[in-house]
Amino acid sequence: MSFVRDTWIIFERSMLLALRQPEWVVIGLMQPVLYLTLFGPLLQTIAATSGFEGDAWQVFVPGLLVQLGIFGGLFVGFGIIAEWRSGVIDRQLVSPASRAAIITGRTLRDVVVILVQAIVLVGAAFFMGLRVPAGALLIGLVLVALLGAAFSFISNAIGMATKSEDALAPIANTLALPILLLSGILLPMTLAPAWLQVVANFNPFKHIVEALRAVFLGHFSDPIVWIGLLLAVVLVVIGAWVGSRVLTAQTK
Amino acid sequence: MKPQSHPFQPIRRMPAVLIAVPNNDNEAQVTNTIIEAKGLKRSFKAKGAKGKTIDAVRGIDLSVREGEIVGFLGPNGAGKTTTLKMLCTLLKPTDGSATVVGADLRRDPVEVRRRIGYVSQAGSTSPEARVGQEIVSHARLYGIDKQVAIQRGKELLAALDLGEIWDRTCGSLSGGQRRRLDIVMGLVHQPRLVFLDEPSTGLDPQSRANLWNHIRKLRDELGTTVFLTTHYMDEADSLSDRILIIDHGTIVAEGTPTELKKRVSGDTITLTLRSEADATWASQIAGRLQGADAPATEAHVVRFHVPDGATALPVLLGDLTKAGIDAIGVDVNRPTLDDVFLTLTGRSLRD
Ligand SMILES: Nc1ncnc2c1ncn2[C@@H]1O[C@H](COP(=O)(O)OP(=O)(O)OP(=O)(O)O)[C@@H](O)[C@H]1O
Ligand SMILES: [Mg+2]
């Protein structure tokens, strides 16, 4: 009850602040759009020849969406460190607000920002030739939101646990690289040697990307879809749990 | 406070902890204890040095009555902020217990949070945020209606001379304006007890005086209890009903400003005379004054302490005239809290 109310209050404040600095939202948008315009055309020819099923956009846009969810969330921790420095976090911790709400409200803001970026991305992709069922787009947005939430929770948690930009930056980069390389976001993992495919199977994001690709091809009943969604939900739950723990530990 | 007569006691024999005498300004008012702390301790693991711990607060007993303004005075690193953060539920005590506004610190921290306000030393607002948004958002965390929050916020801003800043960003305010905004944030939910950690840091003399007035009004009109830390002696002196002096994590003295100063040092009388011979004479006369300590003579100047300079001075001047000695200068210096601190710890607060 008070968790929902407090989350909303924290979200509203964070959202207003984000709206006051739209340049960050725009910068966040630039990246996927650049990928789309500069890397997409390259893929047109590759997609036809390599292990992908479907056209270049059906393969490429799910990868970009997953990437947006991951990277959109992974670096938000810098914001919470800045807020902690200016005393905002302590000020909220000394109020009766639910500890979980203090982080969830911020994560919700990140999810909204990421969703806006995802919608712009999908819109741009449509103009470049992406054609998928509406249901696929919906599932795509849900997945992006879940991934964004999970990574925002984790990044905010790391930010509050370390309180240091110098610590957060390498941790976030170290997390990002294997996730990206082993997920088949940029190239299909079917091109990889057997051992690499085995390793990649342990990467939940590979399955999430595959789930979204299946959906983009209209294969809604493929079990991978449920696996992908379930994995994303599990990640959010883990993130929320860790995040709330870290916030509670602030007053230890 | 009416002047109280104290038998003179040599400084060195003063007990380290003075017992507080209740301040009976307002005798009709029933005074409840609003903070009661026993043996509060907090140690930190020292970063870098392995296994070492810093004992920031080493077992503090506190008792604050409702409606008091208590000044928590001590040098940098004494443990003021750490104590405050424990009482505000921001830090768990390593040991000890406390009841704050009727709620147990350990068992019911959420209830404590509901009932107190806290103005941190480190600020409370985002530079990019607008003043009004920060105030309203904070108030709503206490369940206060948006319209009420706006009204109270604007009133508080006006009371602290921050009239037209509602729509400005916090980062565009001057340091002193931002500090006063922090105080507004800490008061917007009208807590019965408010903790102010160095509230006047960065304020110019005029803003400080205004802040002091506001703090007094807060107590007089709303009955708010104020617990503030400071390392400004004049602030502790003029604002507090009672002062706690903390050093190295322990409370070394406690009492009203007047009590502390009277009991510890007495007033200093400095006589300047025409000649060294006069000075020698004068020092003998001065030494016979009731309660005076042994005068120190330096060339033409005699310096000594008496419990109460205002009553000793006429007697002294009379005696000097009778002896035919003409003093060319007389100075009576009331002791400062710095003298108190110096006497208690051997160090000056100013360091
Ligand atoms: N989080 C922490 N980790 C380690 N040591 C700490 C921590 N917080 C405070 N200390 C140490 O505890 C001691 C007391 O600090 P505290 O901040 O309570 O002092 P203070 O009286 O408020 O000083 P100031 O007047 O400078 O604000 C200091 O030695 C400080 O270095
Ligand atoms: Mg401090």
PDB file of C-alpha atoms in Angstrom, chain B residues 125-282:
ATOM      1  CA  THR B 125      18.205  18.638  -2.914  1.00  0.00           C
ATOM      2  CA  SER B 126      19.222  17.835  -6.471  1.00  0.00           C
ATOM      3  CA  PRO B 127      20.756  20.782  -8.299  1.00  0.00           C
ATOM      4  CA  GLU B 128      18.569  20.138 -11.352  1.00  0.00           C
ATOM      5  CA  ALA B 129      15.328  19.912  -9.406  1.00  0.00           C
ATOM      6  CA  ARG B 130      13.003  22.839  -8.887  1.00  0.00           C
ATOM      7  CA  VAL B 131      12.606  24.089  -5.335  1.00  0.00           C
ATOM      8  CA  GLY B 132       8.846  23.633  -5.209  1.00  0.00           C
ATOM      9  CA  GLN B 133       8.998  20.122  -6.612  1.00  0.00           C
ATOM     10  CA  GLU B 134      11.525  19.017  -4.043  1.00  0.00           C
ATOM     11  CA  ILE B 135       9.511  20.409  -1.157  1.00  0.00           C
ATOM     12  CA  VAL B 136       6.217  18.932  -2.313  1.00  0.00           C
ATOM     13  CA  SER B 137       7.708  15.554  -3.185  1.00  0.00           C
ATOM     14  CA  HIS B 138       9.373  15.315   0.211  1.00  0.00           C
ATOM     15  CA  ALA B 139       6.235  16.325   2.094  1.00  0.00           C
ATOM     16  CA  ARG B 140       4.186  13.720   0.255  1.00  0.00           C
ATOM     17  CA  LEU B 141       6.481  10.979   1.528  1.00  0.00           C
ATOM     18  CA  TYR B 142       5.031  11.843   4.938  1.00  0.00           C
ATOM     19  CA  GLY B 143       1.515  11.451   3.613  1.00  0.00           C
ATOM     20  CA  ILE B 144       0.902  15.177   3.341  1.00  0.00           C
ATOM     21  CA  ASP B 145      -1.565  16.351   0.758  1.00  0.00           C
ATOM     22  CA  LYS B 146      -0.087  18.196  -2.208  1.00  0.00           C
ATOM     23  CA  GLN B 147      -2.020  21.429  -1.652  1.00  0.00           C
ATOM     24  CA  VAL B 148      -1.083  21.506   2.021  1.00  0.00           C
ATOM     25  CA  ALA B 149       2.536  20.864   1.097  1.00  0.00           C
ATOM     26  CA  ILE B 150       2.562  23.766  -1.347  1.00  0.00           C
ATOM     27  CA  GLN B 151       1.049  26.107   1.199  1.00  0.00           C
ATOM     28  CA  ARG B 152       3.380  25.072   4.021  1.00  0.00           C
ATOM     29  CA  GLY B 153       6.389  25.102   1.758  1.00  0.00           C
ATOM     30  CA  LYS B 154       5.686  28.646   0.635  1.00  0.00           C
ATOM     31  CA  GLU B 155       5.107  29.795   4.203  1.00  0.00           C
ATOM     32  CA  LEU B 156       8.357  28.256   5.368  1.00  0.00           C
ATOM     33  CA  LEU B 157      10.288  29.741   2.456  1.00  0.00           C
ATOM     34  CA  ALA B 158       8.900  33.153   3.322  1.00  0.00           C
ATOM     35  CA  ALA B 159       9.711  32.696   6.998  1.00  0.00           C
ATOM     36  CA  LEU B 160      13.323  31.975   6.083  1.00  0.00           C
ATOM     37  CA  ASP B 161      13.531  34.934   3.704  1.00  0.00           C
ATOM     38  CA  LEU B 162      13.469  32.768   0.613  1.00  0.00           C
ATOM     39  CA  GLY B 163      10.505  34.460  -0.996  1.00  0.00           C
ATOM     40  CA  GLU B 164      10.595  34.012  -4.747  1.00  0.00           C
ATOM     41  CA  ILE B 165      12.481  30.795  -5.347  1.00  0.00           C
ATOM     42  CA  TRP B 166       9.645  28.293  -5.749  1.00  0.00           C
ATOM     43  CA  ASP B 167      10.213  27.774  -9.485  1.00  0.00           C
ATOM     44  CA  ARG B 168      13.988  28.075  -9.472  1.00  0.00           C
ATOM     45  CA  THR B 169      16.303  25.117  -9.725  1.00  0.00           C
ATOM     46  CA  CYS B 170      18.049  24.245  -6.492  1.00  0.00           C
ATOM     47  CA  GLY B 171      21.423  24.433  -8.213  1.00  0.00           C
ATOM     48  CA  SER B 172      20.857  28.078  -9.105  1.00  0.00           C
ATOM     49  CA  LEU B 173      20.538  29.097  -5.450  1.00  0.00           C
ATOM     50  CA  SER B 174      23.405  30.529  -3.460  1.00  0.00           C
ATOM     51  CA  GLY B 175      24.997  28.304  -0.821  1.00  0.00           C
ATOM     52  CA  GLY B 176      23.175  30.073   1.976  1.00  0.00           C
ATOM     53  CA  GLN B 177      19.827  29.949   0.184  1.00  0.00           C
ATOM     54  CA  ARG B 178      20.262  26.274  -0.449  1.00  0.00           C
ATOM     55  CA  ARG B 179      21.098  25.675   3.188  1.00  0.00           C
ATOM     56  CA  ARG B 180      17.909  27.409   4.252  1.00  0.00           C
ATOM     57  CA  LEU B 181      16.004  25.341   1.708  1.00  0.00           C
ATOM     58  CA  ASP B 182      17.396  22.208   3.401  1.00  0.00           C
ATOM     59  CA  ILE B 183      15.906  23.464   6.633  1.00  0.00           C
ATOM     60  CA  VAL B 184      12.543  24.079   4.969  1.00  0.00           C
ATOM     61  CA  MET B 185      12.623  20.487   3.703  1.00  0.00           C
ATOM     62  CA  GLY B 186      13.289  19.220   7.217  1.00  0.00           C
ATOM     63  CA  LEU B 187      10.372  21.166   8.667  1.00  0.00           C
ATOM     64  CA  VAL B 188       7.691  20.809   6.021  1.00  0.00           C
ATOM     65  CA  HIS B 189       5.978  17.895   7.773  1.00  0.00           C
ATOM     66  CA  GLN B 190       5.958  19.807  11.084  1.00  0.00           C
ATOM     67  CA  PRO B 191       7.854  17.261  13.145  1.00  0.00           C
ATOM     68  CA  ARG B 192       7.752  17.448  16.927  1.00  0.00           C
ATOM     69  CA  LEU B 193      11.499  16.995  17.012  1.00  0.00           C
ATOM     70  CA  VAL B 194      13.954  18.260  14.474  1.00  0.00           C
ATOM     71  CA  PHE B 195      17.634  17.471  14.149  1.00  0.00           C
ATOM     72  CA  LEU B 196      19.735  20.149  12.471  1.00  0.00           C
ATOM     73  CA  ASP B 197      23.285  19.187  11.562  1.00  0.00           C
ATOM     74  CA  GLU B 198      25.273  22.416  11.378  1.00  0.00           C
ATOM     75  CA  PRO B 199      22.303  24.417  10.144  1.00  0.00           C
ATOM     76  CA  SER B 200      24.055  27.734   9.753  1.00  0.00           C
ATOM     77  CA  THR B 201      27.148  26.622   7.867  1.00  0.00           C
ATOM     78  CA  GLY B 202      27.591  28.925   4.903  1.00  0.00           C
ATOM     79  CA  LEU B 203      25.133  31.558   6.073  1.00  0.00           C
ATOM     80  CA  ASP B 204      26.059  35.220   6.360  1.00  0.00           C
ATOM     81  CA  PRO B 205      25.626  36.852   9.784  1.00  0.00           C
ATOM     82  CA  GLN B 206      22.263  38.289   8.902  1.00  0.00           C
ATOM     83  CA  SER B 207      20.870  34.982   7.657  1.00  0.00           C
ATOM     84  CA  ARG B 208      22.252  33.261  10.704  1.00  0.00           C
ATOM     85  CA  ALA B 209      20.540  35.687  13.024  1.00  0.00           C
ATOM     86  CA  ASN B 210      17.326  35.212  11.081  1.00  0.00           C
ATOM     87  CA  LEU B 211      17.689  31.441  11.239  1.00  0.00           C
ATOM     88  CA  TRP B 212      18.196  31.607  14.988  1.00  0.00           C
ATOM     89  CA  ASN B 213      15.055  33.681  15.317  1.00  0.00           C
ATOM     90  CA  HIS B 214      13.180  31.179  13.269  1.00  0.00           C
ATOM     91  CA  ILE B 215      14.427  28.269  15.353  1.00  0.00           C
ATOM     92  CA  ARG B 216      13.362  30.070  18.520  1.00  0.00           C
ATOM     93  CA  LYS B 217       9.964  30.812  17.014  1.00  0.00           C
ATOM     94  CA  LEU B 218       9.624  27.192  16.017  1.00  0.00           C
ATOM     95  CA  ARG B 219      10.022  26.222  19.623  1.00  0.00           C
ATOM     96  CA  ASP B 220       7.967  29.053  21.093  1.00  0.00           C
ATOM     97  CA  GLU B 221       5.043  28.843  18.701  1.00  0.00           C
ATOM     98  CA  LEU B 222       4.892  25.191  17.740  1.00  0.00           C
ATOM     99  CA  GLY B 223       6.658  23.678  20.730  1.00  0.00           C
ATOM    100  CA  THR B 224       9.114  21.930  18.413  1.00  0.00           C
ATOM    101  CA  THR B 225      12.115  20.387  20.089  1.00  0.00           C
ATOM    102  CA  VAL B 226      15.353  21.276  18.337  1.00  0.00           C
ATOM    103  CA  PHE B 227      18.547  19.271  18.547  1.00  0.00           C
ATOM    104  CA  LEU B 228      21.294  21.003  16.624  1.00  0.00           C
ATOM    105  CA  THR B 229      24.969  20.468  16.146  1.00  0.00           C
ATOM    106  CA  THR B 230      27.358  23.279  15.647  1.00  0.00           C
ATOM    107  CA  HIS B 231      30.939  24.183  16.073  1.00  0.00           C
ATOM    108  CA  TYR B 232      30.100  27.858  16.331  1.00  0.00           C
ATOM    109  CA  MET B 233      30.301  28.780  19.975  1.00  0.00           C
ATOM    110  CA  ASP B 234      28.178  31.880  19.615  1.00  0.00           C
ATOM    111  CA  GLU B 235      25.475  29.792  17.995  1.00  0.00           C
ATOM    112  CA  ALA B 236      25.436  27.195  20.747  1.00  0.00           C
ATOM    113  CA  ASP B 237      25.588  29.992  23.265  1.00  0.00           C
ATOM    114  CA  SER B 238      22.802  32.228  22.095  1.00  0.00           C
ATOM    115  CA  LEU B 239      20.439  29.607  20.753  1.00  0.00           C
ATOM    116  CA  SER B 240      20.560  26.636  23.096  1.00  0.00           C
ATOM    117  CA  ASP B 241      18.718  26.163  26.338  1.00  0.00           C
ATOM    118  CA  ARG B 242      21.181  23.460  27.082  1.00  0.00           C
ATOM    119  CA  ILE B 243      24.500  22.467  25.607  1.00  0.00           C
ATOM    120  CA  LEU B 244      26.137  19.099  25.321  1.00  0.00           C
ATOM    121  CA  ILE B 245      29.830  19.231  24.619  1.00  0.00           C
ATOM    122  CA  ILE B 246      31.187  16.210  22.788  1.00  0.00           C
ATOM    123  CA  ASP B 247      34.804  15.355  22.220  1.00  0.00           C
ATOM    124  CA  HIS B 248      36.308  12.135  20.895  1.00  0.00           C
ATOM    125  CA  GLY B 249      32.932  10.445  20.939  1.00  0.00           C
ATOM    126  CA  THR B 250      32.042  11.130  24.557  1.00  0.00           C
ATOM    127  CA  ILE B 251      30.039  13.881  26.193  1.00  0.00           C
ATOM    128  CA  VAL B 252      32.465  15.835  28.324  1.00  0.00           C
ATOM    129  CA  ALA B 253      30.104  18.451  29.718  1.00  0.00           C
ATOM    130  CA  GLU B 254      26.461  19.339  29.822  1.00  0.00           C
ATOM    131  CA  GLY B 255      24.483  22.299  31.097  1.00  0.00           C
ATOM    132  CA  THR B 256      22.990  25.658  30.235  1.00  0.00           C
ATOM    133  CA  PRO B 257      25.451  28.041  28.579  1.00  0.00           C
ATOM    134  CA  THR B 258      25.534  30.181  31.730  1.00  0.00           C
ATOM    135  CA  GLU B 259      26.119  27.195  33.979  1.00  0.00           C
ATOM    136  CA  LEU B 260      28.854  25.805  31.863  1.00  0.00           C
ATOM    137  CA  LYS B 261      30.685  29.082  31.750  1.00  0.00           C
ATOM    138  CA  LYS B 262      30.213  29.926  35.424  1.00  0.00           C
ATOM    139  CA  ARG B 263      31.184  26.580  36.723  1.00  0.00           C
ATOM    140  CA  VAL B 264      34.195  26.046  34.616  1.00  0.00           C
ATOM    141  CA  SER B 265      36.137  29.250  34.333  1.00  0.00           C
ATOM    142  CA  GLY B 266      34.656  32.213  36.142  1.00  0.00           C
ATOM    143  CA  ASP B 267      35.091  35.711  34.745  1.00  0.00           C
ATOM    144  CA  THR B 268      38.476  37.124  33.912  1.00  0.00           C
ATOM    145  CA  ILE B 269      39.332  40.558  35.283  1.00  0.00           C
ATOM    146  CA  THR B 270      42.227  42.388  33.684  1.00  0.00           C
ATOM    147  CA  LEU B 271      43.592  45.480  35.432  1.00  0.00           C
ATOM    148  CA  THR B 272      46.028  47.868  33.787  1.00  0.00           C
ATOM    149  CA  LEU B 273      47.948  50.131  36.175  1.00  0.00           C
ATOM    150  CA  ARG B 274      50.354  53.056  35.969  1.00  0.00           C
ATOM    151  CA  SER B 275      53.428  51.284  37.295  1.00  0.00           C
ATOM    152  CA  GLU B 276      54.805  47.900  38.218  1.00  0.00           C
ATOM    153  CA  ALA B 277      54.740  48.878  41.866  1.00  0.00           C
ATOM    154  CA  ASP B 278      51.040  49.678  41.582  1.00  0.00           C
ATOM    155  CA  ALA B 279      50.565  46.361  39.857  1.00  0.00           C
ATOM    156  CA  THR B 280      52.159  44.462  42.708  1.00  0.00           C
ATOM    157  CA  TRP B 281      49.934  46.280  45.182  1.00  0.00           C
ATOM    158  CA  ALA B 282      46.848  45.770  43.114  1.00  0.00           C
TER     159      ALA B 282
END
